[in-house]
Amino acid sequence: MVKKLLLFSTFSILLFSCNKVIDAVDEVRMNNKQTITYDDFETVRNDYDIKLYYDNDKELMTGHYVVVYHGKPSEEFQTKRGFLNGVYASYNADGQLTKGYNYKDGKQDGLQREFYGSGELLSEASFKKGKMVGDKVVYDQLGEVRAKHKIENGVEYKRYFKNGKMAIAEFKKNWEGKDLDMMVYYDAFENIQFAFGKSNDPNEKNIFYVFDANMQLSDTVDITIDPQKASYYMGLIQRTAMAVME
């Protein structure tokens, strides 16, 4: 019995030591950049829809790689045993950084940033274990906030801004048993002007609902029955949206 315990203890120590050595080797490889091309690797998604990186020998990749295309950096990433771990970057044809992401075990984890082709910050968001935490903030090229997106309890909310004020909000809402895709429009003081709701029911595909400033139903429009009224509201939506995007 004592011999078995000693053997088990010795085996555990050896296994632990071996794993420590492998981890140390992985760390060294991940901190030394290698230049490769798109012909040197491939990616395959596993059963959990996580991307795995393989070299030409069908071995899972571990290292820090810079992918060169037409003589210029196109992507840069760190992998550990096939999974993205650490930095992932993407560049445009001019060599300008367009994406700067962080990964852990193949999932987005940490700050994620995207950039305009001219270098200004386009958007930023934080992730934890592949899920977005808080708002994704979208900027214009002058650094002003143009939109904020978030997912809360499985529902996606989108808010669009003009001159620092919320101008349009998009979200899903259950209204009188109907699941509606809502678009709410605000004035310059962030007061609700009006809102539209479109049902996801296939039987109501030609119908939309109009709500007033108090979010009370003010009109129901069937495109097939009253195309003139529908055209009026569609024009109102387009004019308001264009004013926000100016």
mmCIF file of C-alpha atoms in Angstrom:
data_model
loop_
_atom_site.group_PDB
_atom_site.id
_atom_site.type_symbol
_atom_site.label_atom_id
_atom_site.label_comp_id
_atom_site.label_asym_id
_atom_site.label_seq_id
_atom_site.Cartn_x
_atom_site.Cartn_y
_atom_site.Cartn_z
ATOM 1 C CA MET A 1 0.000 0.000 0.000
ATOM 2 C CA VAL A 2 2.828 2.365 0.920
ATOM 3 C CA LYS A 3 4.609 1.565 -2.370
ATOM 4 C CA LYS A 4 1.442 2.351 -4.329
ATOM 5 C CA LEU A 5 1.089 5.684 -2.554
ATOM 6 C CA LEU A 6 4.735 6.501 -3.225
ATOM 7 C CA LEU A 7 4.358 5.579 -6.894
ATOM 8 C CA PHE A 8 1.203 7.687 -7.201
ATOM 9 C CA SER A 9 2.875 10.603 -5.447
ATOM 10 C CA THR A 10 5.968 10.327 -7.669
ATOM 11 C CA PHE A 11 3.806 10.131 -10.808
ATOM 12 C CA SER A 12 1.790 13.203 -9.725
ATOM 13 C CA ILE A 13 4.974 15.184 -9.125
ATOM 14 C CA LEU A 14 6.382 14.172 -12.515
ATOM 15 C CA LEU A 15 3.111 15.038 -14.260
ATOM 16 C CA PHE A 16 2.950 18.407 -12.518
ATOM 17 C CA SER A 17 6.575 19.130 -13.420
ATOM 18 C CA CYS A 18 5.994 18.096 -17.028
ATOM 19 C CA ASN A 19 2.976 20.407 -17.325
ATOM 20 C CA LYS A 20 4.996 23.261 -15.836
ATOM 21 C CA VAL A 21 7.728 22.706 -18.431
ATOM 22 C CA ILE A 22 5.173 22.599 -21.270
ATOM 23 C CA ASP A 23 3.567 25.817 -20.017
ATOM 24 C CA ALA A 24 6.984 27.491 -19.820
ATOM 25 C CA VAL A 25 7.808 26.422 -23.387
ATOM 26 C CA ASP A 26 4.413 27.700 -24.560
ATOM 27 C CA GLU A 27 5.059 31.068 -22.915
ATOM 28 C CA VAL A 28 8.435 31.388 -24.645
ATOM 29 C CA ARG A 29 6.921 30.519 -28.028
ATOM 30 C CA MET A 30 4.026 32.956 -27.523
ATOM 31 C CA ASN A 31 6.455 35.788 -26.810
ATOM 32 C CA ASN A 32 8.584 35.236 -29.930
ATOM 33 C CA LYS A 33 7.072 36.541 -33.156
ATOM 34 C CA GLN A 34 7.113 34.413 -36.296
ATOM 35 C CA THR A 35 6.301 35.684 -39.772
ATOM 36 C CA ILE A 36 3.984 33.415 -41.784
ATOM 37 C CA THR A 37 1.597 33.589 -44.753
ATOM 38 C CA TYR A 38 -1.975 32.390 -45.237
ATOM 39 C CA ASP A 39 -0.567 29.251 -46.874
ATOM 40 C CA ASP A 40 1.066 28.232 -43.598
ATOM 41 C CA PHE A 41 -2.045 27.603 -41.506
ATOM 42 C CA GLU A 42 -5.767 26.960 -41.479
ATOM 43 C CA THR A 43 -8.591 27.508 -39.014
ATOM 44 C CA VAL A 44 -11.363 25.093 -38.062
ATOM 45 C CA ARG A 45 -14.267 25.696 -35.688
ATOM 46 C CA ASN A 46 -14.853 23.068 -33.019
ATOM 47 C CA ASP A 47 -18.190 21.824 -31.656
ATOM 48 C CA TYR A 48 -18.422 24.918 -29.443
ATOM 49 C CA ASP A 49 -17.971 27.262 -32.436
ATOM 50 C CA ILE A 50 -14.510 28.268 -31.220
ATOM 51 C CA LYS A 51 -11.841 28.765 -33.878
ATOM 52 C CA LEU A 52 -8.787 26.481 -33.728
ATOM 53 C CA TYR A 53 -5.533 27.186 -35.570
ATOM 54 C CA TYR A 54 -3.597 24.376 -37.290
ATOM 55 C CA ASP A 55 -0.272 24.456 -39.095
ATOM 56 C CA ASN A 56 0.428 22.555 -42.327
ATOM 57 C CA ASP A 57 1.344 19.445 -40.335
ATOM 58 C CA LYS A 58 -2.161 19.461 -38.835
ATOM 59 C CA GLU A 59 -0.666 20.343 -35.459
ATOM 60 C CA LEU A 60 -2.350 22.814 -33.128
ATOM 61 C CA MET A 61 -0.404 26.058 -33.217
ATOM 62 C CA THR A 62 1.282 27.731 -30.259
ATOM 63 C CA GLY A 63 3.107 30.993 -30.781
ATOM 64 C CA HIS A 64 2.981 34.649 -31.737
ATOM 65 C CA TYR A 65 2.401 35.049 -35.468
ATOM 66 C CA VAL A 66 2.411 37.900 -37.958
ATOM 67 C CA VAL A 67 0.599 36.978 -41.189
ATOM 68 C CA VAL A 68 2.056 38.752 -44.213
ATOM 69 C CA TYR A 69 0.010 39.329 -47.372
ATOM 70 C CA HIS A 70 1.532 41.017 -50.434
ATOM 71 C CA GLY A 71 4.547 41.910 -48.354
ATOM 72 C CA LYS A 72 2.605 43.714 -45.611
ATOM 73 C CA PRO A 73 1.235 42.638 -42.204
ATOM 74 C CA SER A 74 -2.387 41.532 -42.518
ATOM 75 C CA GLU A 75 -3.043 39.851 -39.160
ATOM 76 C CA GLU A 76 -1.209 39.297 -35.905
ATOM 77 C CA PHE A 77 -2.252 36.818 -33.234
ATOM 78 C CA GLN A 78 -1.130 34.703 -30.308
ATOM 79 C CA THR A 79 -2.259 31.099 -29.944
ATOM 80 C CA LYS A 80 -1.830 28.470 -27.263
ATOM 81 C CA ARG A 81 -2.480 24.854 -28.285
ATOM 82 C CA GLY A 82 -4.684 26.030 -31.128
ATOM 83 C CA PHE A 83 -6.772 28.566 -29.230
ATOM 84 C CA LEU A 84 -6.399 32.320 -29.570
ATOM 85 C CA ASN A 85 -4.767 33.527 -26.368
ATOM 86 C CA GLY A 86 -3.656 37.122 -25.996
ATOM 87 C CA VAL A 87 -3.558 39.699 -28.754
ATOM 88 C CA TYR A 88 -5.364 39.531 -32.096
ATOM 89 C CA ALA A 89 -4.822 42.393 -34.551
ATOM 90 C CA SER A 90 -5.985 43.033 -38.107
ATOM 91 C CA TYR A 91 -4.489 45.542 -40.563
ATOM 92 C CA ASN A 92 -5.731 47.099 -43.793
ATOM 93 C CA ALA A 93 -3.814 47.200 -47.082
ATOM 94 C CA ASP A 94 -2.021 50.370 -45.938
ATOM 95 C CA GLY A 95 -0.754 48.668 -42.798
ATOM 96 C CA GLN A 96 -3.126 50.608 -40.543
ATOM 97 C CA LEU A 97 -4.517 48.771 -37.512
ATOM 98 C CA THR A 98 -8.270 48.151 -37.936
ATOM 99 C CA LYS A 99 -8.948 45.685 -35.089
ATOM 100 C CA GLY A 100 -7.281 45.148 -31.734
ATOM 101 C CA TYR A 101 -8.871 42.307 -29.745
ATOM 102 C CA ASN A 102 -7.908 40.246 -26.695
ATOM 103 C CA TYR A 103 -8.618 36.543 -26.301
ATOM 104 C CA LYS A 104 -8.470 33.866 -23.632
ATOM 105 C CA ASP A 105 -8.958 30.183 -24.464
ATOM 106 C CA GLY A 106 -10.377 31.085 -27.865
ATOM 107 C CA LYS A 107 -12.977 33.541 -26.550
ATOM 108 C CA GLN A 108 -12.928 37.317 -26.606
ATOM 109 C CA ASP A 109 -11.860 38.507 -23.183
ATOM 110 C CA GLY A 110 -10.917 42.062 -22.254
ATOM 111 C CA LEU A 111 -10.949 45.291 -24.228
ATOM 112 C CA GLN A 112 -11.822 45.083 -27.933
ATOM 113 C CA ARG A 113 -11.179 48.036 -30.223
ATOM 114 C CA GLU A 114 -11.849 48.787 -33.889
ATOM 115 C CA PHE A 115 -10.415 51.668 -35.902
ATOM 116 C CA TYR A 116 -11.217 53.683 -39.004
ATOM 117 C CA GLY A 117 -8.900 53.188 -41.974
ATOM 118 C CA SER A 118 -7.340 56.548 -41.155
ATOM 119 C CA GLY A 119 -6.502 55.440 -37.616
ATOM 120 C CA GLU A 120 -9.187 57.073 -35.458
ATOM 121 C CA LEU A 121 -11.027 54.941 -32.900
ATOM 122 C CA LEU A 122 -14.248 53.509 -34.367
ATOM 123 C CA SER A 123 -15.564 51.430 -31.461
ATOM 124 C CA GLU A 124 -14.641 49.827 -28.165
ATOM 125 C CA ALA A 125 -16.223 47.194 -25.956
ATOM 126 C CA SER A 126 -15.303 44.878 -23.099
ATOM 127 C CA PHE A 127 -15.802 41.108 -23.159
ATOM 128 C CA LYS A 128 -15.694 38.366 -20.541
ATOM 129 C CA LYS A 129 -15.528 34.723 -21.641
ATOM 130 C CA GLY A 130 -16.877 35.596 -25.076
ATOM 131 C CA LYS A 131 -19.776 37.746 -23.890
ATOM 132 C CA MET A 132 -19.974 41.511 -24.127
ATOM 133 C CA VAL A 133 -20.023 43.328 -20.803
ATOM 134 C CA GLY A 134 -21.678 46.744 -20.731
ATOM 135 C CA ASP A 135 -21.918 48.977 -23.787
ATOM 136 C CA LYS A 136 -20.189 48.803 -27.124
ATOM 137 C CA VAL A 137 -19.510 52.454 -27.921
ATOM 138 C CA VAL A 138 -19.242 53.644 -31.545
ATOM 139 C CA TYR A 139 -17.508 56.946 -32.375
ATOM 140 C CA ASP A 140 -17.330 59.205 -35.386
ATOM 141 C CA GLN A 141 -13.943 60.270 -36.741
ATOM 142 C CA LEU A 142 -13.964 63.363 -34.532
ATOM 143 C CA GLY A 143 -14.278 61.235 -31.411
ATOM 144 C CA GLU A 144 -17.948 62.013 -30.732
ATOM 145 C CA VAL A 145 -20.176 59.155 -29.545
ATOM 146 C CA ARG A 146 -22.532 58.100 -32.355
ATOM 147 C CA ALA A 147 -24.017 54.895 -30.950
ATOM 148 C CA LYS A 148 -24.099 52.550 -27.988
ATOM 149 C CA HIS A 149 -25.055 48.885 -28.167
ATOM 150 C CA LYS A 150 -25.614 46.466 -25.321
ATOM 151 C CA ILE A 151 -27.177 43.069 -24.666
ATOM 152 C CA GLU A 152 -29.201 42.737 -21.479
ATOM 153 C CA ASN A 153 -31.078 39.566 -20.511
ATOM 154 C CA GLY A 154 -30.704 38.363 -24.086
ATOM 155 C CA VAL A 155 -32.240 41.539 -25.561
ATOM 156 C CA GLU A 156 -30.132 43.821 -27.753
ATOM 157 C CA TYR A 157 -30.472 47.573 -27.274
ATOM 158 C CA LYS A 158 -29.123 50.089 -29.782
ATOM 159 C CA ARG A 159 -28.967 53.828 -29.104
ATOM 160 C CA TYR A 160 -27.888 56.452 -31.615
ATOM 161 C CA PHE A 161 -26.651 59.906 -30.629
ATOM 162 C CA LYS A 162 -26.401 63.368 -32.126
ATOM 163 C CA ASN A 163 -24.521 66.230 -30.464
ATOM 164 C CA GLY A 164 -24.082 64.068 -27.386
ATOM 165 C CA LYS A 165 -27.823 63.424 -26.971
ATOM 166 C CA MET A 166 -29.732 60.205 -27.586
ATOM 167 C CA ALA A 167 -31.711 60.562 -30.818
ATOM 168 C CA ILE A 168 -32.926 57.040 -31.682
ATOM 169 C CA ALA A 169 -33.277 53.831 -29.687
ATOM 170 C CA GLU A 170 -33.918 50.331 -31.039
ATOM 171 C CA PHE A 171 -34.994 47.360 -28.924
ATOM 172 C CA LYS A 172 -37.541 44.555 -28.656
ATOM 173 C CA LYS A 173 -40.659 45.027 -26.539
ATOM 174 C CA ASN A 174 -43.616 42.867 -25.607
ATOM 175 C CA TRP A 175 -46.743 44.944 -26.077
ATOM 176 C CA GLU A 176 -50.162 43.400 -25.454
ATOM 177 C CA GLY A 177 -48.780 39.943 -26.144
ATOM 178 C CA LYS A 178 -47.021 40.983 -29.348
ATOM 179 C CA ASP A 179 -43.234 40.923 -29.763
ATOM 180 C CA LEU A 180 -42.398 44.229 -31.422
ATOM 181 C CA ASP A 181 -39.186 45.579 -32.925
ATOM 182 C CA MET A 182 -39.295 49.119 -31.561
ATOM 183 C CA MET A 183 -37.744 52.325 -32.888
ATOM 184 C CA VAL A 184 -38.094 55.311 -30.555
ATOM 185 C CA TYR A 185 -37.236 58.850 -31.698
ATOM 186 C CA TYR A 186 -36.161 61.628 -29.323
ATOM 187 C CA ASP A 187 -35.935 65.410 -29.584
ATOM 188 C CA ALA A 188 -32.841 67.519 -28.799
ATOM 189 C CA PHE A 189 -33.675 67.323 -25.069
ATOM 190 C CA GLU A 190 -33.962 63.502 -25.125
ATOM 191 C CA ASN A 191 -37.746 63.587 -24.785
ATOM 192 C CA ILE A 192 -39.673 60.978 -26.756
ATOM 193 C CA GLN A 193 -41.245 62.387 -29.924
ATOM 194 C CA PHE A 194 -42.842 59.236 -31.319
ATOM 195 C CA ALA A 195 -42.148 55.532 -31.802
ATOM 196 C CA PHE A 196 -42.844 52.734 -34.252
ATOM 197 C CA GLY A 197 -43.341 49.051 -33.555
ATOM 198 C CA LYS A 198 -43.139 46.227 -36.105
ATOM 199 C CA SER A 199 -44.498 42.826 -35.139
ATOM 200 C CA ASN A 200 -42.519 39.627 -35.682
ATOM 201 C CA ASP A 201 -45.773 37.767 -36.361
ATOM 202 C CA PRO A 202 -45.828 36.599 -40.035
ATOM 203 C CA ASN A 203 -49.567 37.319 -40.061
ATOM 204 C CA GLU A 204 -48.825 40.991 -39.376
ATOM 205 C CA LYS A 205 -45.953 41.484 -41.800
ATOM 206 C CA ASN A 206 -47.743 44.427 -43.480
ATOM 207 C CA ILE A 207 -48.746 46.129 -40.229
ATOM 208 C CA PHE A 208 -46.863 48.545 -37.987
ATOM 209 C CA TYR A 209 -47.874 50.434 -34.869
ATOM 210 C CA VAL A 210 -47.349 54.128 -34.112
ATOM 211 C CA PHE A 211 -46.917 55.375 -30.536
ATOM 212 C CA ASP A 212 -47.075 58.935 -29.202
ATOM 213 C CA ALA A 213 -44.721 60.808 -26.846
ATOM 214 C CA ASN A 214 -46.260 58.954 -23.875
ATOM 215 C CA MET A 215 -45.697 55.597 -25.589
ATOM 216 C CA GLN A 216 -49.444 55.165 -26.039
ATOM 217 C CA LEU A 217 -50.759 53.660 -29.269
ATOM 218 C CA SER A 218 -51.825 56.455 -31.610
ATOM 219 C CA ASP A 219 -52.227 54.624 -34.923
ATOM 220 C CA THR A 220 -52.167 51.198 -36.549
ATOM 221 C CA VAL A 221 -51.128 51.153 -40.181
ATOM 222 C CA ASP A 222 -51.692 48.373 -42.700
ATOM 223 C CA ILE A 223 -49.540 49.010 -45.756
ATOM 224 C CA THR A 224 -51.882 47.099 -48.062
ATOM 225 C CA ILE A 225 -55.011 48.967 -46.908
ATOM 226 C CA ASP A 226 -53.639 52.500 -46.586
ATOM 227 C CA PRO A 227 -50.404 52.841 -48.593
ATOM 228 C CA GLN A 228 -50.640 56.648 -48.534
ATOM 229 C CA LYS A 229 -50.575 56.779 -44.740
ATOM 230 C CA ALA A 230 -47.781 54.192 -44.679
ATOM 231 C CA SER A 231 -45.782 56.312 -47.131
ATOM 232 C CA TYR A 232 -46.221 59.358 -44.877
ATOM 233 C CA TYR A 233 -44.833 57.534 -41.851
ATOM 234 C CA MET A 234 -41.994 55.962 -43.830
ATOM 235 C CA GLY A 235 -40.995 59.419 -45.022
ATOM 236 C CA LEU A 236 -41.074 60.679 -41.432
ATOM 237 C CA ILE A 237 -38.796 57.824 -40.343
ATOM 238 C CA GLN A 238 -36.344 58.450 -43.186
ATOM 239 C CA ARG A 239 -36.165 62.210 -42.615
ATOM 240 C CA THR A 240 -35.600 61.775 -38.891
ATOM 241 C CA ALA A 241 -32.937 59.107 -39.390
ATOM 242 C CA MET A 242 -31.117 61.201 -42.000
ATOM 243 C CA ALA A 243 -31.104 64.205 -39.662
ATOM 244 C CA VAL A 244 -29.470 62.072 -36.973
ATOM 245 C CA MET A 245 -26.824 60.704 -39.337
ATOM 246 C CA GLU A 246 -25.813 64.119 -40.722
#
